[in-house]
Short mmCIF file of C-alpha atoms in Angstrom, two decimals:
data_model
loop_
_atom_site.label_atom_id
_atom_site.label_comp_id
_atom_site.label_asym_id
_atom_site.label_seq_id
_atom_site.Cartn_x
_atom_site.Cartn_y
_atom_site.Cartn_z
CA MET A 1 -43.61 130.07 145.71
CA ALA A 2 -47.03 130.26 147.09
CA ALA A 3 -49.33 132.96 145.74
CA ALA A 4 -50.31 135.71 148.19
CA PRO A 5 -53.85 136.77 148.40
CA GLY A 6 -53.05 140.11 146.94
CA PRO A 7 -51.66 140.83 143.54
CA ALA A 8 -48.81 138.49 142.54
CA PRO A 9 -45.60 139.31 140.50
CA GLY A 10 -46.62 139.47 136.80
CA ASP A 11 -50.11 139.00 137.84
CA ALA A 12 -50.88 142.75 138.45
CA SER A 13 -47.57 144.39 137.54
CA ALA A 14 -49.00 147.53 136.22
CA ALA A 15 -50.21 150.47 138.45
CA LEU A 16 -53.83 150.33 139.64
CA PRO A 17 -56.13 150.93 136.47
CA PRO A 18 -59.11 153.22 136.82
CA PRO A 19 -62.17 151.82 138.41
CA LEU A 20 -63.78 149.26 136.08
CA GLU A 21 -67.17 150.12 134.69
CA THR A 22 -69.11 146.83 134.25
CA ARG A 23 -72.63 145.86 133.52
CA ARG A 24 -74.85 143.58 135.68
CA GLY A 25 -76.55 140.98 133.56
CA ARG A 26 -78.77 137.99 134.39
CA ALA A 27 -78.49 136.38 137.91
CA GLY A 28 -76.34 139.43 138.98
CA ALA A 29 -73.47 138.56 136.60
CA MET A 30 -70.85 141.27 136.23
CA LYS A 31 -70.18 141.68 132.58
CA LEU A 32 -66.97 143.29 131.10
CA THR A 33 -68.18 145.71 128.52
CA ARG A 34 -66.61 147.14 125.45
CA LYS A 35 -66.42 150.61 127.02
CA ALA A 36 -64.59 149.25 130.09
CA VAL A 37 -62.06 147.23 127.97
CA LEU A 38 -61.23 150.43 125.79
CA ALA A 39 -60.77 152.49 128.96
CA ARG A 40 -58.54 149.96 130.76
CA ALA A 41 -56.48 149.48 127.54
CA LYS A 42 -56.50 153.08 126.63
CA ALA A 43 -57.37 152.03 123.11
CA ALA A 44 -59.65 153.53 120.46
CA GLU A 45 -60.85 150.12 118.97
CA LEU A 46 -60.93 146.52 120.29
CA ASP A 47 -58.66 145.54 117.41
CA ASN A 48 -55.89 147.70 119.00
CA VAL A 49 -56.10 146.09 122.49
CA ARG A 50 -52.80 144.22 123.27
CA LYS A 51 -52.93 144.12 127.16
CA LEU A 52 -55.83 144.03 129.45
CA ASN A 53 -55.63 144.16 133.27
CA CYS A 54 -59.07 143.65 135.12
CA TRP A 55 -57.59 142.17 138.28
CA GLY A 56 -60.11 141.97 141.25
CA SER A 57 -63.08 143.39 139.31
CA CYS A 58 -65.84 140.84 140.35
CA LEU A 59 -66.25 139.67 136.71
CA THR A 60 -68.22 136.67 135.70
CA ASP A 61 -68.84 137.53 131.99
CA ILE A 62 -65.82 137.95 129.85
CA SER A 63 -67.65 137.27 126.44
CA ILE A 64 -66.08 140.46 125.14
CA CYS A 65 -62.74 138.54 124.73
CA ARG A 66 -64.31 136.99 121.63
CA GLU A 67 -63.78 140.50 120.04
CA LEU A 68 -60.09 140.86 121.03
CA PRO A 69 -58.25 139.22 118.04
CA ASN A 70 -54.82 140.91 118.84
CA ILE A 71 -54.84 140.63 122.66
CA GLU A 72 -51.43 139.38 123.98
CA VAL A 73 -51.63 139.60 127.72
CA ILE A 74 -54.75 139.30 129.90
CA THR A 75 -54.90 139.58 133.65
CA PHE A 76 -58.20 138.32 135.16
CA SER A 77 -56.96 137.20 138.47
CA VAL A 78 -59.26 137.51 141.61
CA ASN A 79 -62.52 137.47 139.80
CA SER A 80 -65.34 134.86 139.45
CA ILE A 81 -64.83 133.67 136.04
CA SER A 82 -65.95 130.17 135.45
CA SER A 83 -65.42 129.58 131.65
CA LEU A 84 -62.29 129.87 129.34
CA GLU A 85 -64.39 129.63 126.17
CA PRO A 86 -64.44 133.38 125.43
CA MET A 87 -60.71 133.31 125.02
CA SER A 88 -60.58 130.37 122.66
CA GLN A 89 -60.24 132.72 119.60
CA CYS A 90 -57.47 134.85 121.08
CA GLN A 91 -54.68 133.57 118.66
CA ASN A 92 -52.13 136.04 119.75
CA LEU A 93 -52.49 135.49 123.45
CA SER A 94 -49.14 134.82 125.13
CA GLU A 95 -49.83 135.41 128.83
CA LEU A 96 -52.92 134.58 130.71
CA TYR A 97 -53.38 135.19 134.45
CA LEU A 98 -56.42 133.60 135.96
CA ARG A 99 -55.50 132.99 139.66
CA LYS A 100 -58.19 132.94 142.15
CA ASN A 101 -61.28 132.60 139.88
CA SER A 102 -64.01 129.92 139.79
CA ILE A 103 -62.82 127.70 136.91
CA PRO A 104 -64.68 124.49 137.93
CA SER A 105 -62.91 121.80 135.79
CA LEU A 106 -59.66 121.15 133.93
CA ASN A 107 -61.78 120.33 130.89
CA GLU A 108 -61.83 124.07 130.46
CA LEU A 109 -58.32 123.72 129.14
CA PHE A 110 -59.82 122.49 125.97
CA HIS A 111 -60.58 126.05 124.99
CA LEU A 112 -56.88 127.00 125.31
CA LYS A 113 -55.44 124.11 123.27
CA ASN A 114 -55.52 125.89 119.94
CA LEU A 115 -53.71 129.13 121.14
CA PRO A 116 -50.41 128.79 119.45
CA ARG A 117 -48.61 131.60 121.34
CA LEU A 118 -49.62 130.87 124.81
CA ARG A 119 -46.48 130.55 126.93
CA VAL A 120 -47.50 131.77 130.46
CA LEU A 121 -50.54 130.66 132.54
CA TRP A 122 -51.45 131.28 136.01
CA LEU A 123 -54.38 129.19 137.09
CA SER A 124 -53.66 128.32 140.75
CA GLU A 125 -56.31 128.77 143.49
CA ASN A 126 -59.24 127.73 141.24
CA PRO A 127 -61.53 124.77 142.09
CA CYS A 128 -60.29 122.98 138.96
CA CYS A 129 -56.83 122.48 140.69
CA GLY A 130 -58.34 119.93 142.95
CA PRO A 131 -56.56 118.29 145.92
CA ASP A 132 -53.74 116.69 143.95
CA PRO A 133 -51.19 119.34 142.76
CA HIS A 134 -49.12 116.77 140.74
CA ARG A 135 -52.12 115.52 138.75
CA TYR A 136 -53.25 119.10 138.18
CA ARG A 137 -49.84 120.32 136.92
CA MET A 138 -49.35 117.22 134.74
CA THR A 139 -52.76 117.62 133.10
CA VAL A 140 -52.20 121.16 132.26
CA LEU A 141 -48.86 120.52 130.66
CA ARG A 142 -50.07 117.49 128.78
CA ASN A 143 -52.74 119.67 127.05
CA LEU A 144 -50.67 122.85 126.86
CA PRO A 145 -47.16 121.56 126.13
CA ASN A 146 -46.00 124.94 124.75
CA LEU A 147 -46.26 126.55 128.15
CA GLN A 148 -42.82 127.90 129.47
CA LYS A 149 -44.30 129.02 132.90
CA LEU A 150 -47.16 127.60 134.97
CA ASP A 151 -48.38 129.16 138.08
CA ASN A 152 -45.12 131.31 138.21
CA GLN A 153 -43.00 128.15 138.04
CA ALA A 154 -40.82 127.41 135.01
CA VAL A 155 -41.76 124.28 133.06
CA THR A 156 -38.98 121.79 132.52
CA GLU A 157 -38.39 119.27 129.85
CA GLU A 158 -38.66 116.50 132.37
CA GLU A 159 -42.13 117.67 133.50
CA LEU A 160 -43.19 117.67 129.83
CA SER A 161 -42.18 114.09 129.43
CA GLN A 162 -43.80 112.97 132.63
CA ALA A 163 -46.97 114.80 131.74
CA LEU A 164 -47.42 112.42 128.82
CA VAL A 165 -47.61 109.62 131.41
CA ASP A 166 -49.30 111.20 134.41
CA GLY A 167 -51.40 113.75 132.82
CA GLU A 168 -55.01 113.41 131.55
CA GLU A 169 -55.62 114.33 127.90
CA ILE A 170 -58.59 116.56 127.44
CA THR A 171 -60.30 115.78 124.16
CA ALA A 172 -63.69 117.56 124.50
CA PRO A 173 -64.99 120.81 126.01
CA PRO A 174 -66.82 120.85 129.26
CA ALA A 175 -70.62 120.51 129.58
CA LYS A 176 -72.13 123.52 128.16
CA ARG A 177 -72.83 126.43 130.60
CA ASN A 178 -74.58 129.64 130.37
CA LEU A 179 -71.66 131.53 128.78
CA GLU A 180 -73.51 134.83 128.65
CA ASN A 181 -73.05 135.45 132.30
CA GLY A 182 -70.32 132.93 133.14
CA CYS A 183 -72.56 131.10 135.60
CA PRO A 184 -74.75 127.96 135.42
CA GLU A 185 -78.29 128.57 134.22
CA ALA A 186 -80.26 130.47 136.96
CA ASN A 187 -83.18 129.00 138.67
CA GLU A 188 -85.69 130.09 141.31
CA SER A 189 -83.15 129.41 144.09
CA SER A 190 -80.35 131.36 142.41
CA THR A 191 -79.09 134.40 144.39
CA THR A 192 -78.74 137.74 142.71
CA GLU A 193 -75.00 137.51 143.07
CA CYS A 194 -72.85 134.85 141.28
CA THR A 195 -70.92 134.07 144.51
CA MET A 196 -68.33 131.34 143.78
CA GLU A 197 -66.32 131.16 147.06
CA PRO A 198 -67.62 129.74 150.30
CA LYS A 199 -68.09 132.16 153.21
CA SER A 200 -65.01 130.73 155.00
CA GLU A 201 -62.75 131.78 152.07
CA HIS A 202 -64.22 135.29 152.25
CA LEU A 203 -63.21 135.49 155.90
CA ASN A 204 -59.71 134.08 155.48
CA PHE A 205 -59.08 136.38 152.44
CA THR A 206 -60.26 139.45 154.35
CA LEU A 207 -58.13 138.57 157.50
CA GLU A 208 -54.91 137.98 155.39
CA GLU A 209 -55.51 141.32 153.47
CA THR A 210 -56.03 143.15 156.68
CA ASN A 211 -52.91 141.80 158.28
CA LYS A 212 -50.86 142.39 155.13
CA ILE A 213 -51.86 146.10 155.23
CA ARG A 214 -51.06 146.38 158.93
CA GLU A 215 -47.67 144.71 158.39
CA GLN A 216 -46.79 147.17 155.65
CA LEU A 217 -47.80 149.97 158.03
CA GLY A 218 -45.60 148.62 160.83
CA MET A 219 -48.60 147.55 162.92
CA LYS A 220 -49.09 144.18 164.69
CA PRO A 221 -51.37 141.59 162.91
CA VAL A 222 -54.91 141.04 164.20
CA PRO A 223 -55.36 137.60 165.88
CA ARG A 224 -58.00 135.43 164.07
CA ASP A 225 -60.16 135.08 167.22
CA LYS A 226 -60.30 138.94 167.65
CA PHE A 227 -60.68 139.81 163.94
CA SER A 228 -64.48 140.04 163.94
CA SER A 229 -64.32 142.78 166.64
CA PHE A 230 -62.56 145.19 164.12
CA LEU A 231 -65.38 144.96 161.69
CA PRO A 232 -69.13 145.96 161.71
CA ARG A 233 -71.81 143.40 160.92
CA GLU A 234 -72.00 143.11 157.19
CA THR A 235 -74.05 141.64 154.39
CA ASP A 236 -72.39 139.61 151.60
CA GLY A 237 -72.52 142.76 149.33
CA SER A 238 -70.82 145.02 151.72
CA ARG A 239 -68.15 142.33 152.51
CA LYS A 240 -67.33 142.04 148.73
CA LYS A 241 -67.19 145.74 148.58
CA ARG A 242 -64.61 145.96 151.43
CA ASN A 243 -62.54 143.19 149.92
CA ASN A 244 -62.34 145.22 146.65
CA ILE A 245 -61.33 148.27 148.58
CA LEU A 246 -58.56 146.38 150.45
CA ASN A 247 -57.39 144.96 147.08
CA ALA A 248 -57.17 148.67 145.79
CA ILE A 249 -55.22 149.81 148.83
CA LEU A 250 -52.73 147.05 148.54
CA LEU A 251 -51.98 148.03 145.00
CA LEU A 252 -51.85 151.73 145.64
CA MET A 253 -49.56 151.31 148.57
CA LYS A 254 -46.78 150.11 146.21
CA GLU A 255 -46.78 153.51 144.55
CA LEU A 256 -46.42 155.65 147.79
CA ASP A 257 -43.24 157.00 149.26
CA THR A 258 -42.33 157.18 152.83
CA GLU A 259 -44.27 160.42 153.43
CA GLY A 260 -47.35 158.89 151.84
CA LEU A 261 -47.15 155.75 153.93
CA GLU A 262 -46.57 157.75 157.12
CA ILE A 263 -49.93 159.71 156.38
CA ILE A 264 -51.89 156.33 155.83
CA HIS A 265 -50.18 154.99 159.11
CA GLN A 266 -51.54 157.90 161.21
CA THR A 267 -55.01 157.71 159.42
CA VAL A 268 -55.36 153.99 160.03
CA GLY A 269 -54.23 154.41 163.65
CA LYS A 270 -56.86 157.07 164.31
CA ARG A 271 -59.51 155.03 162.56
CA LEU A 272 -58.74 151.86 164.63
CA GLN A 273 -58.73 153.71 167.81
CA ALA A 274 -62.11 155.09 167.05
CA LEU A 275 -63.56 151.69 166.13
CA GLN A 276 -62.18 150.15 169.31
CA LYS A 277 -63.60 153.03 171.46
CA LYS A 278 -66.95 152.41 169.77
CA GLU A 279 -66.75 148.85 170.59
CA LEU A 280 -66.03 149.39 174.29
CA LEU A 281 -68.85 151.77 174.58
CA GLU A 282 -71.34 149.13 172.94
CA GLU A 283 -70.11 146.57 175.44
CA ARG A 284 -70.98 148.57 178.46
#
């Protein structure tokens, strides 16, 4: 089943956690801090953290994972993570959700090969998946043969056997990157943000998110050719902020009853009318 732009089953099953407090490092990297981990996991010490959900938090630096020896379930989907090395010592890790990140190469799987309890991995919609889904799946299974589920699809014995033939064995880690901030070394041309997705992906993601909200509210979807008229002109920073807000709305809507959804429906309708009226006035 194809993954939707929003949270997927198992991928963000918990209710929306409190806003994540991160720290901006070099080259605009968003670093997951000790304080944020403890707050999200509701734990007193890092050794006590068993589950961590940081879905859609703009993270690039997850080096704190090196200090989570007892972590069992990690949800890092919809971020900008580019290296799996910080999780290489999480010996109790059994489920890892990394959908929609910036993992550049399947060589990053090298860092997961020595995790004896890893049974569930969600890695789809990363650059490392490449254009050939069969080669991708076979390579993952050849290097992680203990997986029971990959990308929300059960692993079969036949696939494991075929992976020995069609999959590529990874015997060395990827070329060393700047793991402090999860991005390549910064240079003079680097932007202040570690932006991993092309602008077209931002547009598609936002349109899909918007129409998903409208569908749940009983409203008609916005055509792609008219989508820009619903939005003010934005900088990359404000676009990212809006995407994060949309993500939060989609998660929260699952917790609302009929009365709550009706209130949102009315509020959204009034807001859209105001924006459309403003647009008409500007065109005159």
